[in-house]
Amino acid sequence: MVTAIVREWSDEEGWGVLDSAETPGGCFGHFSDIQAPGYRTLSVGQEVDLVWEAPGFKQDGYDYRAVSITPRSG
């Protein structure tokens, strides 16, 4: 698990880009991978913990894909 910062997020599309040193160029994140109850969304600049994988193909132009995203509390 690594710490990342939300670079961009679209509630309308349900995905965004998360930045960490371990995922150069950004990590694709989908709302379905957010580990939180209720409406799952993220905010630009928010810190999250994530588990990522390199899927062997580009996911929307990104080499990394988050498989678990846990928002950090205040």
Coordinates of N, CA and C in Angstrom, one line a residue:
M1 N 0.8 -1.2 0.0 CA 0.0 0.0 0.0 C 0.9 1.2 0.0
V2 N 0.5 2.2 -0.8 CA 1.3 3.5 -0.9 C 0.3 4.7 -0.7
T3 N 0.9 5.8 -0.3 CA 0.1 7.0 -0.2 C 0.2 7.8 -1.5
A4 N -1.0 8.3 -1.9 CA -1.1 9.1 -3.2 C -1.9 10.3 -3.0
I5 N -1.8 11.2 -3.9 CA -2.6 12.4 -3.9 C -3.5 12.4 -5.2
V6 N -4.8 12.8 -5.0 CA -5.7 12.9 -6.1 C -5.3 14.1 -7.0
R7 N -4.9 13.8 -8.2 CA -4.5 14.8 -9.2 C -5.8 15.4 -9.8
E8 N -6.7 14.5 -10.3 CA -7.9 14.9 -10.9 C -9.0 13.9 -10.6
W9 N -10.3 14.3 -10.6 CA -11.4 13.4 -10.3 C -12.6 13.9 -11.0
S10 N -13.3 13.0 -11.7 CA -14.6 13.4 -12.3 C -15.7 12.5 -11.7
D11 N -16.6 13.1 -11.0 CA -17.8 12.4 -10.4 C -18.7 11.9 -11.6
E12 N -18.8 12.7 -12.6 CA -19.6 12.4 -13.8 C -19.2 11.1 -14.5
E13 N -17.8 10.9 -14.6 CA -17.3 9.8 -15.3 C -16.9 8.7 -14.3
G14 N -16.8 9.0 -13.0 CA -16.5 8.0 -12.0 C -15.1 7.5 -11.9
W15 N -14.1 8.3 -12.4 CA -12.7 8.0 -12.3 C -11.8 9.2 -12.3
G16 N -10.6 8.9 -12.0 CA -9.6 10.0 -11.9 C -8.2 9.5 -11.9
V17 N -7.3 10.4 -11.6 CA -5.8 10.1 -11.6 C -5.2 10.4 -10.2
L18 N -4.5 9.4 -9.8 CA -3.8 9.5 -8.4 C -2.3 9.5 -8.6
D19 N -1.6 10.3 -7.9 CA -0.2 10.4 -8.1 C 0.6 9.9 -6.9
S20 N 1.6 9.1 -7.1 CA 2.5 8.7 -6.0 C 3.9 8.4 -6.7
A21 N 4.9 8.4 -5.9 CA 6.3 8.1 -6.4 C 6.4 6.8 -7.1
E22 N 5.6 5.8 -6.6 CA 5.6 4.5 -7.1 C 4.9 4.3 -8.4
T23 N 4.1 5.2 -8.8 CA 3.3 5.1 -10.0 C 3.6 6.3 -10.9
P24 N 4.8 6.4 -11.5 CA 5.1 7.6 -12.3 C 4.2 7.7 -13.5
G25 N 3.8 9.0 -13.7 CA 2.8 9.3 -14.8 C 1.4 9.2 -14.4
G26 N 1.1 8.7 -13.2 CA -0.2 8.7 -12.6 C -0.8 7.3 -12.6
C27 N -1.8 7.1 -11.7 CA -2.5 5.8 -11.5 C -4.0 6.0 -11.8
F28 N -4.5 5.2 -12.7 CA -6.0 5.3 -13.0 C -6.7 4.8 -11.7
G29 N -7.7 5.5 -11.3 CA -8.6 5.1 -10.2 C -10.0 5.1 -10.6
H30 N -10.8 4.1 -10.2 CA -12.2 4.1 -10.5 C -13.0 4.1 -9.2
F31 N -14.2 4.7 -9.2 CA -15.0 4.8 -8.0 C -15.3 3.5 -7.3
S32 N -15.4 2.4 -8.1 CA -15.8 1.1 -7.6 C -14.7 0.5 -6.7
D33 N -13.5 1.1 -6.8 CA -12.3 0.6 -6.0 C -12.1 1.4 -4.7
I34 N -13.0 2.5 -4.5 CA -12.9 3.3 -3.3 C -13.5 2.5 -2.1
Q35 N -12.7 2.3 -1.1 CA -13.2 1.5 0.1 C -13.8 2.5 1.1
A36 N -15.1 2.8 0.9 CA -15.9 3.7 1.8 C -17.3 3.4 1.6
P37 N -18.1 3.6 2.7 CA -19.6 3.4 2.5 C -20.3 4.5 1.8
G38 N -21.4 4.2 1.3 CA -22.2 5.3 0.6 C -21.7 5.7 -0.7
Y39 N -21.9 7.0 -1.0 CA -21.5 7.5 -2.3 C -20.0 7.6 -2.3
R40 N -19.3 7.0 -3.3 CA -17.8 7.0 -3.3 C -17.3 8.0 -4.3
T41 N -16.6 9.0 -3.8 CA -16.0 10.0 -4.6 C -14.7 10.5 -3.9
L42 N -13.8 11.2 -4.7 CA -12.6 11.7 -4.1 C -12.5 13.2 -4.5
S43 N -11.7 14.0 -3.9 CA -11.5 15.4 -4.2 C -10.0 15.6 -4.6
V44 N -9.9 16.6 -5.5 CA -8.5 17.0 -5.9 C -7.7 17.4 -4.7
G45 N -6.5 16.9 -4.6 CA -5.6 17.2 -3.5 C -5.8 16.3 -2.2
Q46 N -6.8 15.4 -2.2 CA -7.0 14.5 -1.1 C -5.9 13.4 -1.1
E47 N -5.5 13.1 0.1 CA -4.6 12.0 0.3 C -5.4 10.7 0.4
V48 N -4.8 9.6 -0.2 CA -5.4 8.3 -0.1 C -4.3 7.3 0.0
D49 N -4.7 6.1 0.5 CA -3.8 5.0 0.5 C -4.3 4.1 -0.7
L50 N -3.4 3.5 -1.4 CA -3.9 2.7 -2.5 C -3.0 1.5 -2.8
V51 N -3.6 0.5 -3.3 CA -2.9 -0.7 -3.8 C -3.1 -0.6 -5.3
W52 N -2.0 -0.8 -6.1 CA -2.0 -0.7 -7.5 C -1.5 -1.9 -8.2
E53 N -1.8 -2.0 -9.5 CA -1.2 -3.0 -10.3 C -0.8 -2.4 -11.6
A54 N 0.1 -3.0 -12.3 CA 0.5 -2.6 -13.7 C -0.2 -3.6 -14.6
P55 N -1.3 -3.3 -15.2 CA -2.1 -4.3 -15.9 C -1.5 -4.9 -17.1
G56 N -0.3 -4.4 -17.6 CA 0.2 -5.0 -18.8 C -0.3 -4.3 -20.1
F57 N -1.2 -3.4 -19.9 CA -1.8 -2.6 -21.0 C -2.1 -1.2 -20.4
K58 N -2.3 -0.2 -21.2 CA -2.6 1.1 -20.7 C -4.1 1.2 -20.4
Q59 N -4.4 1.6 -19.2 CA -5.8 1.9 -18.8 C -6.1 3.4 -19.0
D60 N -6.8 3.8 -20.0 CA -7.1 5.2 -20.3 C -5.8 6.0 -20.4
G61 N -4.7 5.4 -20.9 CA -3.4 6.1 -21.1 C -2.5 6.0 -19.9
Y62 N -2.9 5.3 -18.8 CA -2.0 5.2 -17.6 C -1.5 3.7 -17.5
D63 N -0.3 3.6 -17.1 CA 0.4 2.3 -16.9 C 0.0 1.6 -15.7
Y64 N -0.6 2.3 -14.7 CA -1.0 1.7 -13.4 C -2.5 1.9 -13.2
R65 N -3.0 0.9 -12.4 CA -4.4 1.0 -12.1 C -4.6 0.6 -10.6
A66 N -5.4 1.5 -9.9 CA -5.6 1.2 -8.5 C -6.6 0.1 -8.4
V67 N -6.3 -0.9 -7.5 CA -7.3 -2.0 -7.2 C -7.9 -1.8 -5.8
S68 N -7.4 -0.9 -5.0 CA -8.0 -0.6 -3.7 C -7.6 0.9 -3.4
I69 N -8.6 1.7 -3.1 CA -8.4 3.1 -2.7 C -9.0 3.4 -1.4
T70 N -8.2 3.8 -0.4 CA -8.8 4.1 0.9 C -8.5 5.5 1.3
P71 N -9.6 6.4 1.3 CA -9.4 7.8 1.7 C -8.8 7.9 3.1
R72 N -7.8 8.8 3.2 CA -7.2 9.1 4.5 C -8.1 10.0 5.3
S73 N -8.3 9.8 6.6 CA -9.1 10.7 7.4 C -8.3 11.9 7.9
G74 N -8.9 13.0 7.9 CA -8.4 14.3 8.3 C -7.2 14.4 8.9

